[in-house]
XYZ file of N, CA, C and O in Angstrom:
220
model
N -22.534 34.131 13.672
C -21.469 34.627 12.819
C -22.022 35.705 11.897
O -22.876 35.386 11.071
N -21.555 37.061 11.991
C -21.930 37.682 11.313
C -20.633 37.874 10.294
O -19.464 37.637 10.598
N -21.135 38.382 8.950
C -20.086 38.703 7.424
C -20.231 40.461 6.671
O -21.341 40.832 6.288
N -19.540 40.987 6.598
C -19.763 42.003 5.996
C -20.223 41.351 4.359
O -19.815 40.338 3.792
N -20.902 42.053 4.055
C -21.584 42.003 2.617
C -21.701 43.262 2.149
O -22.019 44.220 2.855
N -21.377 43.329 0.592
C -21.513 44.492 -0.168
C -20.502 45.390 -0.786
O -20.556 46.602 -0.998
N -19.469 44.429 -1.051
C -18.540 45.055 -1.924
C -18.582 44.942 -3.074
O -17.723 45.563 -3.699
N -19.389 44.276 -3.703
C -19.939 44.884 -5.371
C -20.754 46.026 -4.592
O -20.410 46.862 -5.427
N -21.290 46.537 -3.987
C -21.726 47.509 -3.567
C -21.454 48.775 -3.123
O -22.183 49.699 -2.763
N -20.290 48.645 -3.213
C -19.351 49.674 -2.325
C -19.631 49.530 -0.911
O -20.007 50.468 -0.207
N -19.471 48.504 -0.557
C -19.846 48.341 0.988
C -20.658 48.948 1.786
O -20.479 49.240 2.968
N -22.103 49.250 0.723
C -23.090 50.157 1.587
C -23.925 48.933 2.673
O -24.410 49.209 3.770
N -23.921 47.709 2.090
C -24.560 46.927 3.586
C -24.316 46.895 4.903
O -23.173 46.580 5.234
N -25.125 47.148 5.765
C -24.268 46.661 6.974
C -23.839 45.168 7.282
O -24.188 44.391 6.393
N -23.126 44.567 8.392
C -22.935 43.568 8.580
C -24.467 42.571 8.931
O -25.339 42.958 9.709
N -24.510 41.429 8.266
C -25.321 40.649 8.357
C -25.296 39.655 9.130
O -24.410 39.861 9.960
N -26.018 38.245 9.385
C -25.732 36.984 9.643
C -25.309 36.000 7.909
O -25.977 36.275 6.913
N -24.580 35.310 7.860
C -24.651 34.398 7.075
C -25.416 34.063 6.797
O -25.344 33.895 5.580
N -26.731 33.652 7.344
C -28.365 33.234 6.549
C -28.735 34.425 5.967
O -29.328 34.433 4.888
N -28.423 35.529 6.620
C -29.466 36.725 5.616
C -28.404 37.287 4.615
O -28.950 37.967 3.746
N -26.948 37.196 4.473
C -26.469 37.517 3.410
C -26.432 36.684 2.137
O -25.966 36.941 1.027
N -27.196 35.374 2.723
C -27.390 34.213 1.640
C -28.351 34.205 1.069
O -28.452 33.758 -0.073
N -29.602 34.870 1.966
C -31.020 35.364 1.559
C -30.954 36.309 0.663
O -31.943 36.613 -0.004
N -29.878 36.852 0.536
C -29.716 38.658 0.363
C -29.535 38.372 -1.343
O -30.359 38.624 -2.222
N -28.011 37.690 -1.507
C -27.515 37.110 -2.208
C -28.765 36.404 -3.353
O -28.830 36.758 -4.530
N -29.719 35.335 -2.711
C -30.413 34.841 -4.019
C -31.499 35.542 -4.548
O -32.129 35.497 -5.604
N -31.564 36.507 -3.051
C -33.089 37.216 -4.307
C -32.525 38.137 -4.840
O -33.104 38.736 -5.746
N -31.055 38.567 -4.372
C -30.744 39.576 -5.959
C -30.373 38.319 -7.152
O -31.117 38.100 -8.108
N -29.430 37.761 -6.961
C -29.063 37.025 -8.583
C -30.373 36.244 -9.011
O -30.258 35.697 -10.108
N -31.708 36.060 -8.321
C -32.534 35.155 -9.322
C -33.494 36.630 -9.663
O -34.266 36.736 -10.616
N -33.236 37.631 -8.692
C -34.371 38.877 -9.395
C -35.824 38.526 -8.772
O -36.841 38.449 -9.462
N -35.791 38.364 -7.653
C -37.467 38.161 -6.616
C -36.993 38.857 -5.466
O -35.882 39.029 -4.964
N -38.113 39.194 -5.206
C -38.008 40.218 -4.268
C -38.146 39.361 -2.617
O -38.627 38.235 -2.486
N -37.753 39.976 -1.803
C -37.683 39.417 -0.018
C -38.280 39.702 0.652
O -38.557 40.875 0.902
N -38.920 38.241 1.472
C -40.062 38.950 2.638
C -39.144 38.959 3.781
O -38.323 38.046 3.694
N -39.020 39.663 4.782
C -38.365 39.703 6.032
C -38.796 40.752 6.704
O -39.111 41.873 6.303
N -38.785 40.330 7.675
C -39.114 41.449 8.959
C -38.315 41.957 9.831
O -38.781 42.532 10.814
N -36.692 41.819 9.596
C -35.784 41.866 10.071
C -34.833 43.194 9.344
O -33.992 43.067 8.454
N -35.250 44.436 10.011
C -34.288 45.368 9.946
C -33.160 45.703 8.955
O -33.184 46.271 7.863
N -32.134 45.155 9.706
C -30.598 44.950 9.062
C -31.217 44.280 7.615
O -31.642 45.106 6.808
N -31.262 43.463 7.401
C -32.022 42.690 6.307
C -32.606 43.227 4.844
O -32.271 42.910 3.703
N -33.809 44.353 5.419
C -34.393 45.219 5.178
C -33.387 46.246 4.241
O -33.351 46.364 3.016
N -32.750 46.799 5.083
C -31.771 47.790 5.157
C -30.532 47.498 4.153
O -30.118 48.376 3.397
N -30.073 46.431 4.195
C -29.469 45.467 3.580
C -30.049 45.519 1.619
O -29.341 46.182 0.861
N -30.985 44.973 1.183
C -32.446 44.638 0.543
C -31.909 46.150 -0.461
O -31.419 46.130 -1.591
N -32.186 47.281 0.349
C -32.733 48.633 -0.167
C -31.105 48.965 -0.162
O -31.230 50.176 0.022
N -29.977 48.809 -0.215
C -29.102 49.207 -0.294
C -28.448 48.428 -1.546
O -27.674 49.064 -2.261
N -28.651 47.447 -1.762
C -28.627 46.516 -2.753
C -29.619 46.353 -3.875
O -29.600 45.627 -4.869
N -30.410 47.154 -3.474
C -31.813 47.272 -4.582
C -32.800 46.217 -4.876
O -33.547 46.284 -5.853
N -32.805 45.205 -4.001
C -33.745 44.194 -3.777
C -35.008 44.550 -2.863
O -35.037 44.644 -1.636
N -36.034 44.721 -3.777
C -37.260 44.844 -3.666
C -37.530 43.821 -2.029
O -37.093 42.681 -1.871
N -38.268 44.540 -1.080
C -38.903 43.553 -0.194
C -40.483 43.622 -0.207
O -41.046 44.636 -0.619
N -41.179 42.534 0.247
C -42.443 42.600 0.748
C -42.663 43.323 1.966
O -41.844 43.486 2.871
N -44.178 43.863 1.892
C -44.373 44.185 2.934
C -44.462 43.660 3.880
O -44.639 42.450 3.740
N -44.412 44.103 5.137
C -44.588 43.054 6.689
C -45.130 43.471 7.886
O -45.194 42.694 8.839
């Protein structure tokens, strides 16, 4: 199941899975940054301004 995410954003995310828009979701509201190696995710992360680790 994928969800569009990012309309506090102006809908710059692309469509996600439900696990990574949930991933997406807590490391912005707790403010830590995301390890993932997953693209969309990534892409996702930097469009939303959540810092990722490297990978």
């Amino acid at each position: 199941m994928a969800v569009a995410v990012g309309a506090a954003h102006g809908g710059a995310q692309p469509w996600l899975t439900s696990y990574d828009a949930a991933y997406l979701w807590l490391a912005e509201s707790r403010g830590l940054p995301l390890a993932t190696l997953d693209a969309a995710l990534r892409t996702a992360c930097t469009a939303a301004g959540v810092e990722t680790l490297p990978g």
